[in-house]
PDB file of C-alpha atoms in Angstrom:
ATOM      1  CA  MET A   1      -8.722 -64.348  51.220  1.00  0.00           C
ATOM      2  CA  ALA A   2      -8.180 -60.743  52.315  1.00  0.00           C
ATOM      3  CA  ALA A   3      -4.422 -61.058  51.820  1.00  0.00           C
ATOM      4  CA  LYS A   4      -4.949 -62.407  48.287  1.00  0.00           C
ATOM      5  CA  GLU A   5      -7.319 -59.545  47.415  1.00  0.00           C
ATOM      6  CA  GLU A   6      -4.840 -57.030  48.828  1.00  0.00           C
ATOM      7  CA  THR A   7      -2.026 -58.521  46.732  1.00  0.00           C
ATOM      8  CA  SER A   8      -4.218 -58.392  43.621  1.00  0.00           C
ATOM      9  CA  GLY A   9      -5.120 -54.767  44.360  1.00  0.00           C
ATOM     10  CA  ASN A  10      -1.462 -53.832  44.786  1.00  0.00           C
ATOM     11  CA  ALA A  11      -0.623 -55.470  41.456  1.00  0.00           C
ATOM     12  CA  ILE A  12      -3.271 -53.372  39.704  1.00  0.00           C
ATOM     13  CA  VAL A  13      -1.979 -50.189  41.337  1.00  0.00           C
ATOM     14  CA  GLU A  14       1.592 -51.022  40.312  1.00  0.00           C
ATOM     15  CA  THR A  15       0.482 -51.706  36.736  1.00  0.00           C
ATOM     16  CA  ILE A  16      -1.284 -48.331  36.577  1.00  0.00           C
ATOM     17  CA  LYS A  17       1.813 -46.609  37.990  1.00  0.00           C
ATOM     18  CA  THR A  18       4.009 -48.294  35.387  1.00  0.00           C
ATOM     19  CA  ILE A  19       1.727 -47.128  32.568  1.00  0.00           C
ATOM     20  CA  VAL A  20       1.601 -43.566  33.918  1.00  0.00           C
ATOM     21  CA  TYR A  21       5.391 -43.423  34.320  1.00  0.00           C
ATOM     22  CA  ALA A  22       5.876 -44.792  30.805  1.00  0.00           C
ATOM     23  CA  LEU A  23       3.542 -42.160  29.371  1.00  0.00           C
ATOM     24  CA  LEU A  24       5.319 -39.395  31.289  1.00  0.00           C
ATOM     25  CA  ILE A  25       8.733 -40.554  30.072  1.00  0.00           C
ATOM     26  CA  ALA A  26       7.436 -40.810  26.492  1.00  0.00           C
ATOM     27  CA  GLY A  27       5.953 -37.302  26.777  1.00  0.00           C
ATOM     28  CA  VAL A  28       9.206 -35.822  28.060  1.00  0.00           C
ATOM     29  CA  PHE A  29      11.185 -37.629  25.327  1.00  0.00           C
ATOM     30  CA  ARG A  30       8.821 -36.351  22.624  1.00  0.00           C
ATOM     31  CA  THR A  31       8.892 -32.805  23.988  1.00  0.00           C
ATOM     32  CA  LEU A  32      12.668 -32.503  24.372  1.00  0.00           C
ATOM     33  CA  PHE A  33      14.266 -34.755  21.789  1.00  0.00           C
ATOM     34  CA  PHE A  34      12.341 -36.316  18.908  1.00  0.00           C
ATOM     35  CA  GLN A  35       8.764 -36.098  17.661  1.00  0.00           C
ATOM     36  CA  PRO A  36       7.275 -38.694  15.297  1.00  0.00           C
ATOM     37  CA  PHE A  37       5.754 -37.334  12.102  1.00  0.00           C
ATOM     38  CA  TRP A  38       3.860 -39.151   9.352  1.00  0.00           C
ATOM     39  CA  ILE A  39       3.722 -37.431   5.960  1.00  0.00           C
ATOM     40  CA  PRO A  40       0.034 -37.034   4.992  1.00  0.00           C
ATOM     41  CA  SER A  41       0.334 -35.096   1.704  1.00  0.00           C
ATOM     42  CA  GLY A  42       2.472 -34.849  -1.428  1.00  0.00           C
ATOM     43  CA  SER A  43       3.697 -31.265  -1.016  1.00  0.00           C
ATOM     44  CA  MET A  44       7.307 -32.375  -0.424  1.00  0.00           C
ATOM     45  CA  LYS A  45       7.637 -34.998  -3.188  1.00  0.00           C
ATOM     46  CA  GLU A  46      10.036 -36.438  -4.164  1.00  0.00           C
ATOM     47  CA  THR A  47      12.055 -35.642  -1.055  1.00  0.00           C
ATOM     48  CA  LEU A  48       9.244 -36.957   1.143  1.00  0.00           C
ATOM     49  CA  LEU A  49       6.495 -39.282  -0.044  1.00  0.00           C
ATOM     50  CA  VAL A  50       2.994 -39.758   1.313  1.00  0.00           C
ATOM     51  CA  GLY A  51       3.369 -42.379   4.034  1.00  0.00           C
ATOM     52  CA  ASP A  52       6.948 -41.581   5.065  1.00  0.00           C
ATOM     53  CA  PHE A  53       7.430 -41.915   8.824  1.00  0.00           C
ATOM     54  CA  LEU A  54      10.197 -39.884  10.421  1.00  0.00           C
ATOM     55  CA  PHE A  55      11.371 -38.418  13.706  1.00  0.00           C
ATOM     56  CA  VAL A  56      11.849 -34.655  13.950  1.00  0.00           C
ATOM     57  CA  ASN A  57      15.026 -33.525  15.719  1.00  0.00           C
ATOM     58  CA  LYS A  58      13.819 -30.982  18.300  1.00  0.00           C
ATOM     59  CA  MET A  59      17.310 -30.293  19.633  1.00  0.00           C
ATOM     60  CA  ALA A  60      18.382 -28.658  16.357  1.00  0.00           C
ATOM     61  CA  TYR A  61      16.838 -25.231  17.042  1.00  0.00           C
ATOM     62  CA  GLY A  62      16.239 -25.227  20.791  1.00  0.00           C
ATOM     63  CA  TYR A  63      12.845 -25.033  22.468  1.00  0.00           C
ATOM     64  CA  SER A  64       9.745 -22.848  22.512  1.00  0.00           C
ATOM     65  CA  TYR A  65       6.078 -23.380  23.324  1.00  0.00           C
ATOM     66  CA  ALA A  66       5.793 -25.192  19.961  1.00  0.00           C
ATOM     67  CA  SER A  67       8.115 -27.917  21.257  1.00  0.00           C
ATOM     68  CA  CYS A  68       5.240 -29.263  23.325  1.00  0.00           C
ATOM     69  CA  PRO A  69       2.928 -31.551  21.339  1.00  0.00           C
ATOM     70  CA  SER A  70      -0.631 -30.603  20.491  1.00  0.00           C
ATOM     71  CA  ILE A  71      -3.090 -33.430  21.151  1.00  0.00           C
ATOM     72  CA  ILE A  72      -5.780 -33.270  18.466  1.00  0.00           C
ATOM     73  CA  MET A  73      -8.233 -36.172  18.238  1.00  0.00           C
ATOM     74  CA  PRO A  74     -11.475 -34.868  16.676  1.00  0.00           C
ATOM     75  CA  ARG A  75     -13.099 -38.304  16.846  1.00  0.00           C
ATOM     76  CA  PHE A  76     -12.929 -38.173  20.642  1.00  0.00           C
ATOM     77  CA  GLY A  77     -13.488 -34.429  20.988  1.00  0.00           C
ATOM     78  CA  ILE A  78      -9.909 -33.848  22.193  1.00  0.00           C
ATOM     79  CA  ASN A  79      -8.178 -30.640  21.112  1.00  0.00           C
ATOM     80  CA  VAL A  80      -5.339 -29.691  23.464  1.00  0.00           C
ATOM     81  CA  ASP A  81      -3.091 -27.043  21.947  1.00  0.00           C
ATOM     82  CA  ALA A  82       0.627 -26.805  22.702  1.00  0.00           C
ATOM     83  CA  LYS A  83      -0.012 -23.353  24.181  1.00  0.00           C
ATOM     84  CA  ASN A  84      -2.286 -24.943  26.777  1.00  0.00           C
ATOM     85  CA  ILE A  85       0.651 -27.063  27.933  1.00  0.00           C
ATOM     86  CA  CYS A  86       3.667 -24.819  27.405  1.00  0.00           C
ATOM     87  CA  GLY A  87       2.092 -21.385  27.193  1.00  0.00           C
ATOM     88  CA  PHE A  88       4.565 -20.111  29.779  1.00  0.00           C
ATOM     89  CA  LEU A  89       7.255 -20.286  27.052  1.00  0.00           C
ATOM     90  CA  ASP A  90       5.198 -18.237  24.580  1.00  0.00           C
ATOM     91  CA  GLY A  91       6.194 -14.643  23.975  1.00  0.00           C
ATOM     92  CA  GLU A  92       8.574 -12.270  22.206  1.00  0.00           C
ATOM     93  CA  ASN A  93       9.283 -14.840  19.458  1.00  0.00           C
ATOM     94  CA  THR A  94      12.168 -16.395  21.412  1.00  0.00           C
ATOM     95  CA  ARG A  95      13.546 -19.861  22.122  1.00  0.00           C
ATOM     96  CA  ILE A  96      15.474 -21.546  24.931  1.00  0.00           C
ATOM     97  CA  LEU A  97      18.907 -22.816  23.802  1.00  0.00           C
ATOM     98  CA  GLY A  98      17.930 -21.475  20.405  1.00  0.00           C
ATOM     99  CA  GLY A  99      19.833 -22.477  17.284  1.00  0.00           C
ATOM    100  CA  GLU A 100      19.563 -20.856  13.857  1.00  0.00           C
ATOM    101  CA  PRO A 101      18.125 -22.938  11.003  1.00  0.00           C
ATOM    102  CA  GLU A 102      20.013 -23.095   7.721  1.00  0.00           C
ATOM    103  CA  ARG A 103      18.638 -22.383   4.281  1.00  0.00           C
ATOM    104  CA  GLY A 104      17.562 -25.666   2.722  1.00  0.00           C
ATOM    105  CA  ASP A 105      16.653 -27.402   5.994  1.00  0.00           C
ATOM    106  CA  VAL A 106      13.456 -29.467   5.888  1.00  0.00           C
ATOM    107  CA  ILE A 107      11.556 -28.289   8.949  1.00  0.00           C
ATOM    108  CA  VAL A 108       8.363 -29.127  10.806  1.00  0.00           C
ATOM    109  CA  PHE A 109       6.644 -26.004  12.150  1.00  0.00           C
ATOM    110  CA  ARG A 110       3.331 -24.944  13.621  1.00  0.00           C
ATOM    111  CA  HIS A 111       0.999 -23.073  11.286  1.00  0.00           C
ATOM    112  CA  PRO A 112       0.792 -19.500  12.672  1.00  0.00           C
ATOM    113  CA  VAL A 113      -3.031 -19.527  12.629  1.00  0.00           C
ATOM    114  CA  SER A 114      -4.370 -23.091  12.737  1.00  0.00           C
ATOM    115  CA  GLY A 115      -1.621 -24.518  14.966  1.00  0.00           C
ATOM    116  CA  ARG A 116      -1.400 -27.620  12.752  1.00  0.00           C
ATOM    117  CA  ASP A 117       1.997 -29.149  12.025  1.00  0.00           C
ATOM    118  CA  TYR A 118       3.412 -28.477   8.543  1.00  0.00           C
ATOM    119  CA  ILE A 119       6.629 -29.683   6.915  1.00  0.00           C
ATOM    120  CA  LYS A 120       8.365 -27.627   4.216  1.00  0.00           C
ATOM    121  CA  ARG A 121      11.816 -26.548   3.058  1.00  0.00           C
ATOM    122  CA  LEU A 122      13.356 -23.323   4.377  1.00  0.00           C
ATOM    123  CA  ILE A 123      13.983 -20.976   1.445  1.00  0.00           C
ATOM    124  CA  GLY A 124      14.073 -17.443   2.857  1.00  0.00           C
ATOM    125  CA  LEU A 125      15.881 -16.192   5.974  1.00  0.00           C
ATOM    126  CA  PRO A 126      15.069 -13.019   7.931  1.00  0.00           C
ATOM    127  CA  GLY A 127      15.739  -9.956   5.773  1.00  0.00           C
ATOM    128  CA  ASP A 128      15.768 -11.892   2.466  1.00  0.00           C
ATOM    129  CA  THR A 129      13.676 -11.058  -0.553  1.00  0.00           C
ATOM    130  CA  VAL A 130      12.038 -14.010  -2.327  1.00  0.00           C
ATOM    131  CA  GLN A 131      10.248 -14.063  -5.668  1.00  0.00           C
ATOM    132  CA  MET A 132       9.033 -16.683  -8.144  1.00  0.00           C
ATOM    133  CA  ARG A 133       9.559 -15.945 -11.845  1.00  0.00           C
ATOM    134  CA  ASN A 134       8.391 -18.556 -14.337  1.00  0.00           C
ATOM    135  CA  SER A 135       8.762 -21.396 -11.803  1.00  0.00           C
ATOM    136  CA  ILE A 136      12.264 -20.270 -10.746  1.00  0.00           C
ATOM    137  CA  VAL A 137      12.892 -18.917  -7.242  1.00  0.00           C
ATOM    138  CA  TYR A 138      14.960 -15.738  -6.862  1.00  0.00           C
ATOM    139  CA  ILE A 139      16.534 -15.003  -3.497  1.00  0.00           C
ATOM    140  CA  ASN A 140      17.819 -11.467  -2.937  1.00  0.00           C
ATOM    141  CA  GLY A 141      17.502 -10.908  -6.672  1.00  0.00           C
ATOM    142  CA  GLU A 142      19.669 -13.905  -7.590  1.00  0.00           C
ATOM    143  CA  GLU A 143      18.341 -16.974  -9.382  1.00  0.00           C
ATOM    144  CA  ALA A 144      18.477 -20.341  -7.621  1.00  0.00           C
ATOM    145  CA  PRO A 145      19.441 -22.349 -10.722  1.00  0.00           C
ATOM    146  CA  GLN A 146      17.596 -25.495 -11.725  1.00  0.00           C
ATOM    147  CA  GLU A 147      19.128 -28.338 -13.739  1.00  0.00           C
ATOM    148  CA  PRO A 148      16.562 -30.555 -15.552  1.00  0.00           C
ATOM    149  CA  ALA A 149      16.642 -34.142 -14.261  1.00  0.00           C
ATOM    150  CA  GLY A 150      14.021 -36.031 -16.250  1.00  0.00           C
ATOM    151  CA  ASN A 151      10.604 -36.911 -14.887  1.00  0.00           C
ATOM    152  CA  PHE A 152       9.296 -38.040 -11.530  1.00  0.00           C
ATOM    153  CA  VAL A 153       7.001 -41.020 -12.197  1.00  0.00           C
ATOM    154  CA  GLU A 154       4.365 -42.411  -9.845  1.00  0.00           C
ATOM    155  CA  VAL A 155       1.298 -44.599 -10.250  1.00  0.00           C
ATOM    156  CA  MET A 156      -2.047 -42.852 -10.437  1.00  0.00           C
ATOM    157  CA  GLU A 157      -3.896 -44.257  -7.443  1.00  0.00           C
ATOM    158  CA  PRO A 158      -5.286 -43.088  -4.076  1.00  0.00           C
ATOM    159  CA  GLN A 159      -2.432 -42.304  -1.679  1.00  0.00           C
ATOM    160  CA  GLY A 160      -2.301 -42.372   2.117  1.00  0.00           C
ATOM    161  CA  PRO A 161      -5.180 -42.572   4.604  1.00  0.00           C
ATOM    162  CA  GLU A 162      -6.986 -39.672   2.906  1.00  0.00           C
ATOM    163  CA  GLY A 163      -6.908 -41.381  -0.494  1.00  0.00           C
ATOM    164  CA  ARG A 164      -5.664 -38.317  -2.388  1.00  0.00           C
ATOM    165  CA  ARG A 165      -4.744 -38.791  -6.035  1.00  0.00           C
ATOM    166  CA  PRO A 166      -1.610 -37.057  -7.374  1.00  0.00           C
ATOM    167  CA  ARG A 167      -1.652 -34.260  -9.936  1.00  0.00           C
ATOM    168  CA  CYS A 168       0.130 -34.943 -13.209  1.00  0.00           C
ATOM    169  CA  SER A 169       1.806 -32.904 -15.929  1.00  0.00           C
ATOM    170  CA  ASN A 170       0.778 -35.403 -18.630  1.00  0.00           C
ATOM    171  CA  GLY A 171      -2.927 -34.624 -18.388  1.00  0.00           C
ATOM    172  CA  PRO A 172      -5.740 -36.786 -17.030  1.00  0.00           C
ATOM    173  CA  VAL A 173      -4.387 -40.222 -16.147  1.00  0.00           C
ATOM    174  CA  GLY A 174      -6.523 -43.252 -15.349  1.00  0.00           C
ATOM    175  CA  ASP A 175      -5.962 -45.411 -12.282  1.00  0.00           C
ATOM    176  CA  GLY A 176      -2.867 -47.550 -12.716  1.00  0.00           C
ATOM    177  CA  GLY A 177      -1.331 -45.227 -15.305  1.00  0.00           C
ATOM    178  CA  ASP A 178       1.966 -43.344 -15.044  1.00  0.00           C
ATOM    179  CA  CYS A 179       1.598 -39.876 -13.525  1.00  0.00           C
ATOM    180  CA  LEU A 180       4.499 -37.625 -14.570  1.00  0.00           C
ATOM    181  CA  LYS A 181       5.981 -34.417 -13.174  1.00  0.00           C
ATOM    182  CA  ALA A 182       8.990 -32.528 -14.530  1.00  0.00           C
ATOM    183  CA  ARG A 183      11.961 -33.006 -12.201  1.00  0.00           C
ATOM    184  CA  ALA A 184      14.875 -30.610 -11.599  1.00  0.00           C
ATOM    185  CA  ILE A 185      17.781 -30.183  -9.195  1.00  0.00           C
ATOM    186  CA  GLU A 186      17.647 -26.744  -7.552  1.00  0.00           C
ATOM    187  CA  THR A 187      20.689 -25.209  -5.878  1.00  0.00           C
ATOM    188  CA  LEU A 188      20.229 -22.562  -3.183  1.00  0.00           C
ATOM    189  CA  PRO A 189      22.721 -19.714  -2.545  1.00  0.00           C
ATOM    190  CA  ASN A 190      24.466 -21.651   0.248  1.00  0.00           C
ATOM    191  CA  GLY A 191      25.122 -24.597  -2.067  1.00  0.00           C
ATOM    192  CA  VAL A 192      22.347 -26.888  -0.811  1.00  0.00           C
ATOM    193  CA  SER A 193      20.867 -28.878  -3.715  1.00  0.00           C
ATOM    194  CA  HIS A 194      17.557 -30.721  -3.718  1.00  0.00           C
ATOM    195  CA  THR A 195      14.900 -32.008  -6.093  1.00  0.00           C
ATOM    196  CA  VAL A 196      11.895 -29.906  -7.086  1.00  0.00           C
ATOM    197  CA  LEU A 197       8.889 -30.969  -9.172  1.00  0.00           C
ATOM    198  CA  ASP A 198       6.827 -28.984 -11.656  1.00  0.00           C
ATOM    199  CA  ILE A 199       3.343 -29.841 -12.934  1.00  0.00           C
ATOM    200  CA  GLY A 200       2.677 -26.871 -15.208  1.00  0.00           C
ATOM    201  CA  PRO A 201       2.152 -23.090 -15.307  1.00  0.00           C
ATOM    202  CA  GLN A 202       0.025 -21.645 -12.512  1.00  0.00           C
ATOM    203  CA  ALA A 203      -0.306 -18.407 -10.534  1.00  0.00           C
ATOM    204  CA  SER A 204       2.116 -19.420  -7.780  1.00  0.00           C
ATOM    205  CA  ASP A 205       4.908 -19.733 -10.390  1.00  0.00           C
ATOM    206  CA  ARG A 206       4.888 -15.936 -10.779  1.00  0.00           C
ATOM    207  CA  THR A 207       4.734 -13.818  -7.640  1.00  0.00           C
ATOM    208  CA  GLY A 208       5.592 -10.391  -6.343  1.00  0.00           C
ATOM    209  CA  VAL A 209       8.618  -9.824  -4.160  1.00  0.00           C
ATOM    210  CA  TYR A 210       8.304 -11.066  -0.581  1.00  0.00           C
ATOM    211  CA  THR A 211      10.495  -9.423   2.061  1.00  0.00           C
ATOM    212  CA  VAL A 212      10.971 -11.758   5.018  1.00  0.00           C
ATOM    213  CA  PRO A 213      10.546  -9.887   8.343  1.00  0.00           C
ATOM    214  CA  GLU A 214      13.098 -10.187  11.116  1.00  0.00           C
ATOM    215  CA  GLY A 215      12.449 -13.214  13.305  1.00  0.00           C
ATOM    216  CA  HIS A 216      10.491 -14.979  10.533  1.00  0.00           C
ATOM    217  CA  TYR A 217      11.142 -17.504   7.763  1.00  0.00           C
ATOM    218  CA  PHE A 218       9.879 -18.272   4.252  1.00  0.00           C
ATOM    219  CA  PHE A 219       9.012 -21.888   3.419  1.00  0.00           C
ATOM    220  CA  MET A 220       8.164 -23.709   0.203  1.00  0.00           C
ATOM    221  CA  GLY A 221       7.277 -27.289  -0.697  1.00  0.00           C
ATOM    222  CA  ASP A 222       9.516 -29.201  -3.118  1.00  0.00           C
ATOM    223  CA  ASN A 223       6.427 -30.231  -5.106  1.00  0.00           C
ATOM    224  CA  ARG A 224       6.078 -26.593  -6.078  1.00  0.00           C
ATOM    225  CA  ASP A 225       2.686 -26.697  -7.806  1.00  0.00           C
ATOM    226  CA  ASN A 226       1.040 -28.746  -5.073  1.00  0.00           C
ATOM    227  CA  SER A 227       2.074 -26.909  -1.903  1.00  0.00           C
ATOM    228  CA  ALA A 228       0.265 -24.435   0.335  1.00  0.00           C
ATOM    229  CA  ASP A 229       3.255 -22.518   1.684  1.00  0.00           C
ATOM    230  CA  SER A 230       4.678 -19.036   2.310  1.00  0.00           C
ATOM    231  CA  ARG A 231       3.711 -17.904  -1.200  1.00  0.00           C
ATOM    232  CA  LEU A 232       0.114 -17.773   0.006  1.00  0.00           C
ATOM    233  CA  ALA A 233      -1.079 -15.526   2.814  1.00  0.00           C
ATOM    234  CA  ARG A 234      -2.328 -17.217   5.964  1.00  0.00           C
ATOM    235  CA  GLN A 235      -5.799 -15.792   5.395  1.00  0.00           C
ATOM    236  CA  VAL A 236      -6.033 -17.490   1.976  1.00  0.00           C
ATOM    237  CA  ARG A 237      -4.888 -21.044   2.739  1.00  0.00           C
ATOM    238  CA  GLY A 238      -1.122 -20.752   2.919  1.00  0.00           C
ATOM    239  CA  VAL A 239       1.218 -20.190   5.836  1.00  0.00           C
ATOM    240  CA  GLY A 240       2.721 -16.759   5.134  1.00  0.00           C
ATOM    241  CA  PHE A 241       5.863 -15.901   7.089  1.00  0.00           C
ATOM    242  CA  VAL A 242       6.572 -18.313   9.960  1.00  0.00           C
ATOM    243  CA  PRO A 243       7.805 -16.928  13.338  1.00  0.00           C
ATOM    244  CA  TYR A 244      11.018 -18.315  14.830  1.00  0.00           C
ATOM    245  CA  GLU A 245       9.160 -19.630  17.878  1.00  0.00           C
ATOM    246  CA  ASN A 246       6.885 -21.745  15.672  1.00  0.00           C
ATOM    247  CA  LEU A 247       9.712 -24.012  14.498  1.00  0.00           C
ATOM    248  CA  ILE A 248       9.398 -27.516  15.943  1.00  0.00           C
ATOM    249  CA  GLY A 249      12.446 -29.287  14.574  1.00  0.00           C
ATOM    250  CA  ARG A 250      14.482 -30.531  11.619  1.00  0.00           C
ATOM    251  CA  ALA A 251      13.661 -33.636   9.597  1.00  0.00           C
ATOM    252  CA  ASP A 252      16.887 -35.597   9.169  1.00  0.00           C
ATOM    253  CA  ARG A 253      15.992 -39.151   8.211  1.00  0.00           C
ATOM    254  CA  VAL A 254      13.005 -41.258   7.100  1.00  0.00           C
ATOM    255  CA  MET A 255      12.681 -44.277   9.385  1.00  0.00           C
ATOM    256  CA  PHE A 256      10.348 -46.258   7.123  1.00  0.00           C
ATOM    257  CA  SER A 257       7.642 -45.590   4.563  1.00  0.00           C
ATOM    258  CA  SER A 258       4.222 -47.111   3.922  1.00  0.00           C
ATOM    259  CA  ALA A 259       2.590 -47.008   0.494  1.00  0.00           C
ATOM    260  CA  GLY A 260      -0.726 -48.180   1.974  1.00  0.00           C
ATOM    261  CA  ARG A 261      -3.609 -46.612   3.854  1.00  0.00           C
ATOM    262  CA  SER A 262      -1.923 -47.148   7.246  1.00  0.00           C
ATOM    263  CA  MET A 263       1.658 -47.226   8.475  1.00  0.00           C
ATOM    264  CA  LEU A 264       0.727 -50.478  10.251  1.00  0.00           C
ATOM    265  CA  PHE A 265       0.281 -52.248   6.890  1.00  0.00           C
ATOM    266  CA  PHE A 266       3.856 -53.544   6.924  1.00  0.00           C
ATOM    267  CA  TRP A 267       3.374 -55.432   3.638  1.00  0.00           C
ATOM    268  CA  THR A 268       3.107 -52.035   1.887  1.00  0.00           C
ATOM    269  CA  TRP A 269       6.377 -50.647   3.307  1.00  0.00           C
ATOM    270  CA  ARG A 270       8.797 -49.313   0.690  1.00  0.00           C
ATOM    271  CA  SER A 271      12.034 -51.276   0.974  1.00  0.00           C
ATOM    272  CA  ASP A 272      14.179 -48.470  -0.506  1.00  0.00           C
ATOM    273  CA  ARG A 273      13.253 -45.862   2.119  1.00  0.00           C
ATOM    274  CA  PHE A 274      14.407 -47.418   5.395  1.00  0.00           C
ATOM    275  CA  PHE A 275      16.611 -44.875   7.233  1.00  0.00           C
ATOM    276  CA  LYS A 276      16.798 -42.706   4.104  1.00  0.00           C
ATOM    277  CA  ARG A 277      18.503 -39.361   4.714  1.00  0.00           C
ATOM    278  CA  VAL A 278      16.374 -36.256   4.097  1.00  0.00           C
ATOM    279  CA  GLU A 279      18.248 -33.942   1.730  1.00  0.00           C
TER     280      GLU A 279
END
């Protein structure tokens, strides 16, 4: 009997070791190579939809303290910040094996104040000036031209786990109706083109001139009228200028996309978004 109990005990120990090793390997993989990210809001429509699931390429820009994951689970009282894990890498706004991002990249970064992960498009590089004039972005005094491309149409309904309803340019829309936004193709100075959406005139369509400090970047959402980004100061509810060390990685491709309340609801997956390239 003792031998049987000993064998059973060893099996349990080996199972625990296997689980611990698997978690360690997964943690190293997530820290060094790719981090999963699920899109919770509509600030990057139509490039990224609520419910898109993607992996962020952490090798693109090298590594900093922000490369370590934050573990935030309010329901269980867990709030472990990346600085608690990789604080030894924090300082002087530097990176290990650092690479320079390119204008137009879609990037996940840590909010400079809250530490939450955000995803936006890189518009302004260090030393640039950026300004919005009548919904058009000007970079270093030059217009980033927009070519009208019809309307972006989506169904008015709760979206994602938070059940947020989209904003529409065609006024109040009842559930099940078509929610419209003006669509345009914007071309940045380096030739990168992407889709932007417009809902209607608002304060963020007309701004002063922002001068991007050295070692920082200016980000905007593609859904321009529904994005808290670098146009708003951190103290208001935006992100302001983002330090180089706060970049986490580049979004290259959507793996799959769920139109339901959970990414596990496979019957709500969007068939046209499997392995879709992020542009």
